Each structure stands twice: as structure tokens, then as C-alpha cells.
Coordinates of C-alpha atoms in Angstrom, one line a residue:
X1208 CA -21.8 22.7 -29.2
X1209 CA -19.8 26.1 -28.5
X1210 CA -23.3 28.2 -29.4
X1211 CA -24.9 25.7 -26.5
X1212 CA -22.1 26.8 -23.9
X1213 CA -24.0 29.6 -23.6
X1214 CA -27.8 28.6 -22.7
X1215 CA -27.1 28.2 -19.3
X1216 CA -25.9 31.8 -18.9
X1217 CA -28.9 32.7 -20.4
X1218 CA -31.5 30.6 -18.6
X1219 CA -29.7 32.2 -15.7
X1220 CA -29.8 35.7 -16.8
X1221 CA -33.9 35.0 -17.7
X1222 CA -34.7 33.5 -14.0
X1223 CA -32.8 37.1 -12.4
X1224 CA -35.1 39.2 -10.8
X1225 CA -35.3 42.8 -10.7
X1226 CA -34.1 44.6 -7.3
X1227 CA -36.2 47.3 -5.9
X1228 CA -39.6 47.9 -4.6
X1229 CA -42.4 47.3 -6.5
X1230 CA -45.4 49.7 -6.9
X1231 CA -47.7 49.7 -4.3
X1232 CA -50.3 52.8 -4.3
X1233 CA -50.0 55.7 -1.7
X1234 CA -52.3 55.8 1.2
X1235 CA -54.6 58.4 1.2
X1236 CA -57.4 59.4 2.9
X1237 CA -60.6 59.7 0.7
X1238 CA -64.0 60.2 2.5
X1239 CA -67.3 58.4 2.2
X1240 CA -68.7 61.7 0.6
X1241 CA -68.0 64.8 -0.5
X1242 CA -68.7 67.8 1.7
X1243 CA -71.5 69.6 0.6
X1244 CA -72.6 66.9 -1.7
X1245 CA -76.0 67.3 -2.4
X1246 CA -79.0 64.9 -1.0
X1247 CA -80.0 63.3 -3.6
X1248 CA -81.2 59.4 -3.2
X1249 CA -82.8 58.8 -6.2
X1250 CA -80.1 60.3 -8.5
X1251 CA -78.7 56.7 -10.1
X1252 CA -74.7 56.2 -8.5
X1253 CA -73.1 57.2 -11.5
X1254 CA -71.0 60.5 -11.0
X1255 CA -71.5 63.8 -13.3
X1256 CA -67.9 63.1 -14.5
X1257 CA -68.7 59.8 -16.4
X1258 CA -71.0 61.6 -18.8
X1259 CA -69.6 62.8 -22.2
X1260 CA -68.5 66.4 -22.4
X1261 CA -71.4 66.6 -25.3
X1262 CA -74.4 65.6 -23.4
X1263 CA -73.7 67.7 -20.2
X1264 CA -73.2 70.8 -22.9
X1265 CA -76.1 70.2 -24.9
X1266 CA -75.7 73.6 -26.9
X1267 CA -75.7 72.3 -30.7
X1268 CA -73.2 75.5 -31.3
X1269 CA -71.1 75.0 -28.4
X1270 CA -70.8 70.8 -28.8
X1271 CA -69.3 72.4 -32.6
X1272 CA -66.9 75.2 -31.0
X1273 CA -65.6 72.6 -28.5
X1274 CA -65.3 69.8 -31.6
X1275 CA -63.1 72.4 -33.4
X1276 CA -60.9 73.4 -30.0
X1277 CA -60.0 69.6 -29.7
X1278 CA -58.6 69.5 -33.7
X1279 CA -56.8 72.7 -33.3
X1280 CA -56.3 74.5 -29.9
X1281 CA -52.0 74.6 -29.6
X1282 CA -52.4 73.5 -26.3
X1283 CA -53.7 70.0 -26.8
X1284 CA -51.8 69.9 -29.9
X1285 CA -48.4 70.4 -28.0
X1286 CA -49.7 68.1 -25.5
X1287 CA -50.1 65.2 -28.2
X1288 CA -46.2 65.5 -29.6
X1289 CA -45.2 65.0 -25.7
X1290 CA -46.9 62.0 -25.8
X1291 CA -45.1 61.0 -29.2
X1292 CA -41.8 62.1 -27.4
X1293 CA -42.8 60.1 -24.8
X1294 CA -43.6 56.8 -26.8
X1295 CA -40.4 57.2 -28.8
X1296 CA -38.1 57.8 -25.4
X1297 CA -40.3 53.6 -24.4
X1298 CA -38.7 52.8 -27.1
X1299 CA -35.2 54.3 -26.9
X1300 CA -34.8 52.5 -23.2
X1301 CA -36.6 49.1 -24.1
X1302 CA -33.9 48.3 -26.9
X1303 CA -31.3 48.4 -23.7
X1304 CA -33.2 45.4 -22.9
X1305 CA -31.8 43.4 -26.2
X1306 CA -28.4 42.7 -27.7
X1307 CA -27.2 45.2 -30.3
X1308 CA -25.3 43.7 -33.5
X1309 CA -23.4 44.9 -36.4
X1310 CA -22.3 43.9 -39.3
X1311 CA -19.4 45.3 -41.2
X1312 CA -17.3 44.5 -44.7
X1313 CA -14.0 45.5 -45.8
X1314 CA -12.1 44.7 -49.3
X1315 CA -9.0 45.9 -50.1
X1316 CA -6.2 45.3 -53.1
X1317 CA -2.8 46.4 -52.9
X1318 CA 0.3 45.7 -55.1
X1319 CA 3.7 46.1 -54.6
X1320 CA 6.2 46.8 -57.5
X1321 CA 9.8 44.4 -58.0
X1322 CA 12.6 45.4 -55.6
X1323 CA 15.2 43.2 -56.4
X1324 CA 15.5 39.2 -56.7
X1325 CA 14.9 39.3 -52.8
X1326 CA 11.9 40.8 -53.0
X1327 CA 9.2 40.2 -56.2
X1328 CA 6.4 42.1 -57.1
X1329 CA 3.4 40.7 -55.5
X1330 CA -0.8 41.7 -55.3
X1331 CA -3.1 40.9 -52.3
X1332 CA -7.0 41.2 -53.2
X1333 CA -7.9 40.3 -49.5
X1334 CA -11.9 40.7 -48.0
X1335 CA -13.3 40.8 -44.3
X1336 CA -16.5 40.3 -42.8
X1337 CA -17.6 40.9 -39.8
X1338 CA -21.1 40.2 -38.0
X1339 CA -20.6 41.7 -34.3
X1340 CA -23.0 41.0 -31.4
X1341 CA -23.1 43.0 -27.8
X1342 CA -26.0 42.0 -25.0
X1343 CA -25.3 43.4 -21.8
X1344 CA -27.4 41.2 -19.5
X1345 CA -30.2 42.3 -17.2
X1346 CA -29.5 40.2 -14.4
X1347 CA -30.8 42.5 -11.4
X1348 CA -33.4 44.1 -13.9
X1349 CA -31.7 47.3 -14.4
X1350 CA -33.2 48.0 -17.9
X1351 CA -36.2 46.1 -16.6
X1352 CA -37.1 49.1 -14.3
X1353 CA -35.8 51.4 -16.6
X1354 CA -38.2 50.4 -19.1
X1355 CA -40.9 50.5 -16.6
X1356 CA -40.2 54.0 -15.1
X1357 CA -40.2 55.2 -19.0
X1358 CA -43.1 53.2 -19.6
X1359 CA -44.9 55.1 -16.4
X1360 CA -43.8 58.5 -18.2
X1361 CA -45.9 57.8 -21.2
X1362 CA -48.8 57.1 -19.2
X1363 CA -48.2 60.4 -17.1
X1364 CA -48.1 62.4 -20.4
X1365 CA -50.9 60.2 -21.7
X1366 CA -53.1 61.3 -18.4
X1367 CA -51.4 65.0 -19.4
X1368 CA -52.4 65.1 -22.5
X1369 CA -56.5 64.2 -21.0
X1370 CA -56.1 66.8 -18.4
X1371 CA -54.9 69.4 -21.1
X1372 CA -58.4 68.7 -23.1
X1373 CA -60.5 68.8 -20.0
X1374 CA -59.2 72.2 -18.9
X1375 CA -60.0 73.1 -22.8
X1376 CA -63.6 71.5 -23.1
X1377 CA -63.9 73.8 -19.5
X1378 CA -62.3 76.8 -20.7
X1379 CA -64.0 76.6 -24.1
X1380 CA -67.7 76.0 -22.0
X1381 CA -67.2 79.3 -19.7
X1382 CA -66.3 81.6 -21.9
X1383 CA -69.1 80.9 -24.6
X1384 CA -71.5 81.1 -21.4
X1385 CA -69.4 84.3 -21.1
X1386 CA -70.1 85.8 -23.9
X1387 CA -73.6 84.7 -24.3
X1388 CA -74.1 86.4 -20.6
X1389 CA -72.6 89.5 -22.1
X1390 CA -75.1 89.4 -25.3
X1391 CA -77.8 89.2 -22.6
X1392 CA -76.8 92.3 -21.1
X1393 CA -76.1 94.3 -24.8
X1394 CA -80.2 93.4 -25.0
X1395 CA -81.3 94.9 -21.8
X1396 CA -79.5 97.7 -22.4
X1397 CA -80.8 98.0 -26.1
X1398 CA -84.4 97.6 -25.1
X1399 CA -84.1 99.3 -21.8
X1400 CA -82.6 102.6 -24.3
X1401 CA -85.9 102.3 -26.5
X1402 CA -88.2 102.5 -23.6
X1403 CA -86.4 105.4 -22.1
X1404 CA -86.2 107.1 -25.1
X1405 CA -90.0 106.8 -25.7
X1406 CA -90.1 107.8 -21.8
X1407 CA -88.1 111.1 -22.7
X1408 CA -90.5 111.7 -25.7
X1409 CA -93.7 111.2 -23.6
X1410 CA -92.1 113.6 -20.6
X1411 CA -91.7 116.3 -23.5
X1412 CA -95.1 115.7 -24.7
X1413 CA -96.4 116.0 -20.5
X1414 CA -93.9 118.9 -20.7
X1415 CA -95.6 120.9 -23.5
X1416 CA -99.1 120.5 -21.8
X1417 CA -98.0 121.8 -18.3
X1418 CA -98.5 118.1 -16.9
X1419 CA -94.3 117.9 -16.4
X1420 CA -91.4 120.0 -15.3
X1421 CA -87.8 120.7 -16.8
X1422 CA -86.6 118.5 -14.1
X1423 CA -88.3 115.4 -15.2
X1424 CA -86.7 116.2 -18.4
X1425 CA -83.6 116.1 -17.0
X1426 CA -84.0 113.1 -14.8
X1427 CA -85.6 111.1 -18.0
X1428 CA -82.9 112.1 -19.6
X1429 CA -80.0 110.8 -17.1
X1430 CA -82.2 107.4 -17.2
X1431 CA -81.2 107.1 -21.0
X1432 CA -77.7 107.8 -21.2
X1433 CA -77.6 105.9 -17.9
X1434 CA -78.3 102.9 -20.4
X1435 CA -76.9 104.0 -23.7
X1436 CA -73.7 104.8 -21.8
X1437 CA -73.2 101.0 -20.8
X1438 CA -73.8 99.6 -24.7
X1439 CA -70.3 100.5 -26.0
X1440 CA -68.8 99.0 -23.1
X1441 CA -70.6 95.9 -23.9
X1442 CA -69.8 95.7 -27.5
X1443 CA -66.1 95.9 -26.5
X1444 CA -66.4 93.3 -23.7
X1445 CA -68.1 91.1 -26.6
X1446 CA -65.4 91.8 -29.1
X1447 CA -62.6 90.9 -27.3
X1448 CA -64.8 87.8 -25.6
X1449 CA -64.7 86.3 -28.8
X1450 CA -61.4 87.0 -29.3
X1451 CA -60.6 84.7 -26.2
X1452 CA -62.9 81.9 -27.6
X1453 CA -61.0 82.7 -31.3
X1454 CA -57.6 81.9 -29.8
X1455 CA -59.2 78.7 -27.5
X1456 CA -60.5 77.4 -31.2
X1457 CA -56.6 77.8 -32.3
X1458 CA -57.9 80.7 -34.7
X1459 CA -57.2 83.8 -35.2
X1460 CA -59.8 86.6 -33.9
X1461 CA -62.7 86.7 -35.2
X1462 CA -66.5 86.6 -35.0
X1463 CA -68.0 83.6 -33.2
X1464 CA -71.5 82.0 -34.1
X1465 CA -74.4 81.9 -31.3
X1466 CA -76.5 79.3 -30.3
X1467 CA -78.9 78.7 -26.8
X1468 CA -78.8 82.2 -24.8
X1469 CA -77.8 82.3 -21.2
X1470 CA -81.4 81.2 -20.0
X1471 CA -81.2 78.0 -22.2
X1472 CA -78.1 76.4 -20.7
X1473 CA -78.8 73.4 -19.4
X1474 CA -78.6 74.1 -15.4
X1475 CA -80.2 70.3 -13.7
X1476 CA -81.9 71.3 -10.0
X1477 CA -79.2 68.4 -8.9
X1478 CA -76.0 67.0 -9.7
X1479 CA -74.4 63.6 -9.6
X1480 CA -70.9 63.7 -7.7
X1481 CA -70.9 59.9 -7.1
X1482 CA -68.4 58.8 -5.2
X1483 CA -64.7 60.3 -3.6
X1484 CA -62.9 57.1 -4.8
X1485 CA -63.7 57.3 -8.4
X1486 CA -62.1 60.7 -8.5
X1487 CA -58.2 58.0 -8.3
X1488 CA -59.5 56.6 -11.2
X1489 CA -61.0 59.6 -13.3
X1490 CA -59.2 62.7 -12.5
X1491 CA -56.6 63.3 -15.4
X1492 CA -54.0 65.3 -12.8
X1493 CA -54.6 62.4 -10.2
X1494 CA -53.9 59.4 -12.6
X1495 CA -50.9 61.8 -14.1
X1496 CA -49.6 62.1 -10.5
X1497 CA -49.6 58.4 -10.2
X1498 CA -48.2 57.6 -13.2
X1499 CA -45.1 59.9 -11.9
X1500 CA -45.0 57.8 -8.4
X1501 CA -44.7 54.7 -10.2
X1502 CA -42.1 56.7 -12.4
X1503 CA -39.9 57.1 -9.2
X1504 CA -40.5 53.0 -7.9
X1505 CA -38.8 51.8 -10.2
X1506 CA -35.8 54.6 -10.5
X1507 CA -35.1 52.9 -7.1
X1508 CA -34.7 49.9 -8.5
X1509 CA -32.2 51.4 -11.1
X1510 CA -30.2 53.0 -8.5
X1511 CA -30.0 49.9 -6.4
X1512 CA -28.9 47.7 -9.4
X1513 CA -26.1 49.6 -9.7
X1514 CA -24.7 48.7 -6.6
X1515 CA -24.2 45.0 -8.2
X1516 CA -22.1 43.4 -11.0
X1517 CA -22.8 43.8 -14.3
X1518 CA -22.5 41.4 -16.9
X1519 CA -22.4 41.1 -20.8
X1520 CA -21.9 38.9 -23.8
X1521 CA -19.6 39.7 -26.7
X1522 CA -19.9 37.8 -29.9
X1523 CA -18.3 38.4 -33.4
X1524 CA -18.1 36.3 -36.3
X1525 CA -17.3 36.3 -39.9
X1526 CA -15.0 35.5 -42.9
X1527 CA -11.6 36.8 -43.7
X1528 CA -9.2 35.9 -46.6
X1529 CA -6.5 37.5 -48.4
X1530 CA -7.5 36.3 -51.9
X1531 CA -11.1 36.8 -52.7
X1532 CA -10.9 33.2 -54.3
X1533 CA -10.8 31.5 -50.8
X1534 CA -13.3 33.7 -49.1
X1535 CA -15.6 31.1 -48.7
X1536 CA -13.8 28.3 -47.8
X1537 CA -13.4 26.4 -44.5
X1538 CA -10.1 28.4 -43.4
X1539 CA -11.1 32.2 -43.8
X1540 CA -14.0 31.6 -40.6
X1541 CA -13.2 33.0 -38.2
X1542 CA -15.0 33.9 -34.6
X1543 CA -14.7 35.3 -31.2
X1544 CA -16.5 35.0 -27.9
X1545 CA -16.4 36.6 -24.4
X1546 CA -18.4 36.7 -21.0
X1547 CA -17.2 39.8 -18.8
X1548 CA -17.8 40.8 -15.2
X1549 CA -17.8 44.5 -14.0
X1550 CA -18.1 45.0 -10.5
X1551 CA -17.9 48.8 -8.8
X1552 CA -15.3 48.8 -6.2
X1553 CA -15.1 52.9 -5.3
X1554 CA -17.4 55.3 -7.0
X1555 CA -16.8 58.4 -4.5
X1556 CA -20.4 57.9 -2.9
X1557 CA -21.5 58.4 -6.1
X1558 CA -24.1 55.2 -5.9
X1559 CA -25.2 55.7 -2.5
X1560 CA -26.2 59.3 -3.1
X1561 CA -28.0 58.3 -6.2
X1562 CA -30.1 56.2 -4.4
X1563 CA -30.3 58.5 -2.2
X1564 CA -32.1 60.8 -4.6
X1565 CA -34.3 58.1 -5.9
X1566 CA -35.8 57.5 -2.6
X1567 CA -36.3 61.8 -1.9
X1568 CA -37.5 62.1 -5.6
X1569 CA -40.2 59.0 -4.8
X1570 CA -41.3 60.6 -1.9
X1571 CA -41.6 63.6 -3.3
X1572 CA -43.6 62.1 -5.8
X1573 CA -46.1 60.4 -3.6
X1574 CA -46.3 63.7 -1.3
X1575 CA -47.6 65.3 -4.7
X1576 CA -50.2 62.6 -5.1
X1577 CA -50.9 62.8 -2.3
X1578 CA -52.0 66.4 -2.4
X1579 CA -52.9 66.3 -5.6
X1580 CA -56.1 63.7 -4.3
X1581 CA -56.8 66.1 -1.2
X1582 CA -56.6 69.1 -3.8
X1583 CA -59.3 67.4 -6.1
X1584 CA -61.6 66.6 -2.7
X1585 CA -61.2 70.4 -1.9
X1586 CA -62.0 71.5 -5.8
X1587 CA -65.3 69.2 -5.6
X1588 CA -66.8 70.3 -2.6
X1589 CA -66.1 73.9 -3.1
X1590 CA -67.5 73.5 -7.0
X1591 CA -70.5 71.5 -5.1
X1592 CA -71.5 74.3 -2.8
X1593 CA -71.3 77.2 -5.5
X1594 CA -73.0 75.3 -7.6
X1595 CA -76.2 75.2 -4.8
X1596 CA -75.5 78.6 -3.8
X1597 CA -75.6 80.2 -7.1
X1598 CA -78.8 78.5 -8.0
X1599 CA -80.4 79.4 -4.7
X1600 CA -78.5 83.7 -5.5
X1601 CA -80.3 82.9 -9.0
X1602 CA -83.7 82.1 -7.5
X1603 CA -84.2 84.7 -5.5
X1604 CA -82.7 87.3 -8.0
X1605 CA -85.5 86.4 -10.3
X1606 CA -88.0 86.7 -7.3
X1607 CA -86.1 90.4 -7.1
X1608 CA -86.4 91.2 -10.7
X1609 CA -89.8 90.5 -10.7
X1610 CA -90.5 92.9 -7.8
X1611 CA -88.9 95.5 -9.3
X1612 CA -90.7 95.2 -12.6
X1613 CA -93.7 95.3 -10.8
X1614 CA -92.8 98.3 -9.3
X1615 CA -91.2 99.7 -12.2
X1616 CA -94.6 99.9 -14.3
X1617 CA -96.5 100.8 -11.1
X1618 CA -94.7 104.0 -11.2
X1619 CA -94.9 104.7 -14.4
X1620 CA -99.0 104.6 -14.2
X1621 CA -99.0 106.2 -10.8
X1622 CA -97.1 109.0 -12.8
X1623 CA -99.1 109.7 -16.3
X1624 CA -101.9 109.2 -13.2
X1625 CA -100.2 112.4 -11.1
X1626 CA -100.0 110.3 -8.4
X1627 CA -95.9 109.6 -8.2
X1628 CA -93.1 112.0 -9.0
X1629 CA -90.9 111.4 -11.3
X1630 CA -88.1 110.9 -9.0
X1631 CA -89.9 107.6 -8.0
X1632 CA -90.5 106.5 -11.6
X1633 CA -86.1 107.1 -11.7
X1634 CA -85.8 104.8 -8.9
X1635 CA -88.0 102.0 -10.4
X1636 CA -86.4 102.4 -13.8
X1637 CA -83.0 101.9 -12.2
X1638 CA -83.9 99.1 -9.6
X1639 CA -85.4 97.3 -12.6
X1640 CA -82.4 97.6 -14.9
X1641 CA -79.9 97.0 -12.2
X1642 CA -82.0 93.9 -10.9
X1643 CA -81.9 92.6 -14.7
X1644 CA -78.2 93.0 -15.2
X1645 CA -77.5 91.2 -12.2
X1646 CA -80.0 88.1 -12.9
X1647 CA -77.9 87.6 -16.1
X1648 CA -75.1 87.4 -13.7
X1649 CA -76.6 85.0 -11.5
X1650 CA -77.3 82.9 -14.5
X1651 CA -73.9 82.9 -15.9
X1652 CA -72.3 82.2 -12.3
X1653 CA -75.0 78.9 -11.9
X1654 CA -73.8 77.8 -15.7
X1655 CA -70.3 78.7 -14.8
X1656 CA -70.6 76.7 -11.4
X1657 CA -71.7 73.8 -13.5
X1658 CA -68.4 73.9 -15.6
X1659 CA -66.5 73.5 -12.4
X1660 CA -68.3 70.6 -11.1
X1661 CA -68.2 68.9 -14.0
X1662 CA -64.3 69.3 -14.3
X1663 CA -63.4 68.7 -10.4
X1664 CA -65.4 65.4 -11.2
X1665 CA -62.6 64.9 -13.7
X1666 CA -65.1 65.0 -16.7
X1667 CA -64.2 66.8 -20.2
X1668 CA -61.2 63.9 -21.6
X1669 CA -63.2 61.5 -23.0
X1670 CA -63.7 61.9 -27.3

């Protein structure tokens, strides 16, 4: 009947409810569309960012360099213990949620010699135990909200942890089309070497017959070390690029295997961007911001239950006997019980500024979501229009390399013809080899404008 004394208290306790505000997202203002979004109506609604990291970098090589990134990269790695840390700290402040018990044991002997007829020897064999029980009650749903603020920090690390691998799968993607870009160039400038070295042999040859001067000599020879002087440049811009992508794969430097070149790279004529709203649903950094806003709700509610009484239950029970013969018998029980009240009277203003600080730290928190949403809108659009602007530069740089091909081996026959100098044939050469070097730049920045697209969309996280 005694244990039943009790159930009221606790039906009580169970009906409490927790003080505070409850979550509610932040307003924000999301447009209908993205700015600069491209017109595409028959492009199905589904944004870039849905699609797998694997299919939008179809590379057989790179899908394998990413794969091993993800298993070993320190970055993501680190980021997966905070989320351990963070499950373990769920779990630290849900047990304040439950009672705590205890259970402790003591035996002891002790024997006293003969003092005189007034006092005979004597020997105590005496046990104790103990089973204690502590349960400080959640009546206004302090450890309620703390549990749910903790439990919002795991998801925020969680949603960390996602945008950690999607800035990975991204940084992992541009510099592989970097380095591909920079093989690109080490081949124009190879073959362009072995053409102007069979130039500078043909100009000795014209030289030798009268058909030539010492001067185009000279100027066929400034076209070759014009090239030849860019190749070791190149092999150390290669060299260390791989050393970046080494480091990215958690490895240490070292050479890195080639797949698709440059002109391979998938680069669609359109790109999905879907809808603005998905981007609160998809976006690692926007979910993580979240996460930290609901984080900050419920520390209100912590702050404001400590304004109110507090209450606990304190329970102990066991068996206790001074000859170990008796322990179990009716007598050595023994139990206590008690139901206390703490209520702060004057804390200094230590309460009120703590809640206080709850409320600055939660709108600080939704000011950073806040900006956090208008800095992914910003991030899209400007990843949208670079993305059509460096595939209309690319289109007309090929139109341009083309040209000055065609002008390049015009020269050439206008000059074994006599009918051009070599001074033009200089000209063409360079326009040509200039006009190459940059389309391979036009085609890494359209590849590399992809990359962004596809992570402002908040695409990359998903394995």
C-alpha cells in the first residue's frame, strides 16, 4: 500500500507539460524561381540536386576516386566521430529523464577482547544492504527540452556530416576536371612543339635553297621555344594537381589514374534547378541551420523551467543485521522514502539573464537560417548563369579556334607558295595555339560550372 502512495505523484508528474515554445519554422522568403533559371518546359520537375553524385559524374575513373574520397578523406571521417559524439551526448542528457539507482553492500566483523567482569569479550559479524533510488521529476519538462535541444544537435551534425561529403564529392569533381584540363594543355603543347619543330627544319631546308632568310629562322625558332617553354610549367602544375586530388583521397601524393578527357565530361545543353523550396529540404547547410534553430527552442524552454519548483523522489531500501544469521529475517528490513520541493527564491538575476540568452542565442539562430536560405538562392542563381555563360564563352571559342586554324594552315601554304611572309605564318601559329589553350579553358570552366550547380542544388550527400 506504501509503494501505491506514490502513483498519484507520478500520474501527476506524467500529465506535466513542458514550458517553452515549441518549434515553429522561420519565415523566409523563397521565390517562385530562381533568377537566371533556365527555360526549360519540357525538362521533367525534378531538380539536378535529386540525382546521385554517380550519374551526374559519369566518368568510370572519377565515380572510383570519389568512392575512395568518401572511405578515407579526414574530413568526412572527422565529421562521422562528431556525429558519434553527438549520439553519445542524446544519450548522456536522456538518462536525466529516468531515476538513477544504486545498490551497495557492506560486512564487517569486529571483536573485542575481556576487560574485566563489567565488560566480556564479545564479536559482531554484522551485514548491510542497500538498494538506493533517485528520480528527479520532470514536471515542467526540463530534461524533456533538454533532450530535445541534444536531440536537434545530432541531427545538425548529422546534416554536417552530409554537407562535409558534398563539398568533398565537389572538390573531388573540380579538381580531376582540373587536372584533366591541364593534361589537355601538356598535349597542345606537345604536338604544337613537333610541328614547329618540323616547321624550323623545313625553314632551314627553304633556307639552304635561297627560298628563306635568317630571320624566318629566328622567328620559327621563337615559335618553338614559345611552346616548349610552357611544357615544364605544365608538368609541374600536373604534379602538384595530383598531389591535391592525393590528399582529397586521404592518401599521400602520388600519381592519379585518368579516365574521360576534358572534352568527354558530361556537360547537358540544360540543367534541372527545380524548385527554390526544395533547396529547405535538400541543402545539407540549410537543414544543419535548422537543426541549430530548433536546438535554441527548446533551450528556452530549459531556461524558463528553471524559474519553477523542482521536485524529486528518494527511495532506499535493503537489509541490515548485526549477525549474519538473521540477515534475512523479518527484522533486519529496513526502508526509507521522501518527496522534496526546491523552489529558487534569489538567484542574483542569474535566471532571468539566462533566459535572457536563450532567447538572443535563438534569434541568432534563426537570423543565420535565415541567411543561410537567402545565401543558397544567391549560390544557385549565380552557379545558374555561369553555367549558361560559360557554355555560350565555350561555343564561340570553338567557333574562334576553328578560325584561327583555318588561318593558321592558310599561311603556311600561302608561304612554301611565296605569297605570305613569315611574320604572318608567326601570327597564325600563335593565334592558333593561344585560341587552343584557351578552349581547354572554356571547357574546364563549363565542367567546373556544372560542379557548382549541382552543389548549390544541394546535390553530392546521398551514398
Amino acid at each position: 500500500m506504501k509503494k501505491l502512495a506514490f502513483l498519484p505523484v507520478v500520474i501527476v508528474v506524467l500529465a506535466g507539460c513542458a514550458v517553452g515554445p515549441n518549434y515553429k519554422r522561420p519565415a523566409v522568403s523563397v521565390p517562385t524561381d530562381y533568377r537566371a533559371a533556365m527555360p526549360a518546359p519540357n525538362l521533367p520537375v525534378s531538380s539536378l540536386g535529386n540525382e546521385n553524385w554517380w550519374q551526374v559524374y559519369q566518368d568510370p575513373v572519377l565515380v572510383q576516386l570519389i568512392h575512395t574520397a568518401l572511405r578515407q578523406n579526414y574530413d568526412v571521417r572527422i565529421a562521422a566521430t562528431r556525429v558519434l559524439e553527438a549520439q553519445a551526448q542524446l544519450g548522456i542528457t536522456r538518462a536525466n529523464q529516468l531515476p538513477s539507482a544504486s545498490v551497495g553492500a557492506n560486512i564487517y566483523s569486529q571483536q573485542n577482547a575481556k576487560v574485566s567482569n563489567l565488560f566480556p569479550a564479545y564479536q559482531v559479524n554484522a551485514g548491510q544492504l542497500n538498494l538506493s533510488v533517485l528520480w528527479n521529476l520532470d514536471f515542467w519538462g526540463k530534461y524533456r527540452r533538454q533532450t530535445e535541444a541534444a536531440r536537434a544537435q545530432l541531427l545538425a551534425t548529422e546534416w554536417g556530416q552530409r554537407a562535409a561529403i558534398s563539398s568533398l564529392v565537389a572538390n573531388v569533381a573540380t579538381a580531376y576536371f582540373q587536372l584533366r584540363a591541364l593534361d589537355s594543355e601538356l598535349d597542345i603543347a606537345k604536338r604544337t612543339l613537333a610541328s614547329r619543330q618540323q616547321s624550323l627544319e623545313l625553314t632551314h631546308v627553304l633556307v639552304s635553297h635561297g627560298s628563306a632568310s635568317d630571320l624566318d629562322v629566328s622567328q620559327s625558332e621563337q615559335l618553338l621555344y614559345t611552346a616548349s617553354e610552357t611544357i615544364p610549367d605544365l608538368e609541374r602544375q600536373i604534379q602538384q594537381q595530383e598531389n591535391v586530388l592525393s590528399i582529397l583521397l586521404g592518401e599521400n601524393p602520388q600519381s592519379i589514374p585518368r579516365g574521360r578527357s576534358i572534352t568527354e565530361q558530361p556537360a547537358p545543353e540544360t540543367v534541372p534547378a527545380g524548385l527554390p523550396s526544395e533547396l529547405l529540404e535538400r541543402r545539407p547547410d540549410i537543414r544543419q541551420a535548422e537543426e541549430n534553430v530548433v536546438a535554441a527552442n527548446a533551450q528556452i524552454g530549459v531556461a524558463k523551467a528553471a524559474f519553477f519548483p523542482s521536485f524529486s523522489l528518494t527511495g532506499t531500501g535493503g537489509l541490515e543485521s548485526n549477525a549474519l544469521n538473521r540477515f534475512l529475517s523479518q527484522p533486519s528490513q529496513t526502508w526509507y522514502a521522501a518527496f522534496s520541493v526546491s523552489q529558487p527564491l534569489f538567484e542574483g538575476g542569474r535566471l532571468r539573464s539566462g533566459l535572457k540568452l536563450a532567447r538572443a542565442q535563438w534569434q541568432e539562430s534563426v537570423l543565420s537560417y535565415q541567411q543561410t536560405v537567402q545565401d543558397a538562392l544567391e549560390q544557385v542563381s549565380n552557379a545558374l548563369v555561369a553555367y549558361q555563360k560559360d557554355r555560350d564563352f565555350r561555343g564561340q571559342q570553338e567557333l574562334l579556334t576553328q578560325a584561327t586554324q583555318r588561318s593558321d594552315q592558310l599561311s603556311v601554304v600561302l608561304y612554301k607558295q611565296g605569297g605570305a611572309s613569315y611574320l604572318q605564318v608567326l601570327t597564325s601559329e600563335t593565334n592558333y595555339y593561344s585560341a587552343e589553350l584557351n578552349l581547354v579553358q572554356a571547357q574546364l570552366n563549363e565542367r567546373l560550372a556544372l560542379v557548382q550547380v549541382y552543389q548549390a542544388l544541394g546535390g553530392g550527400w546521398r551514398d
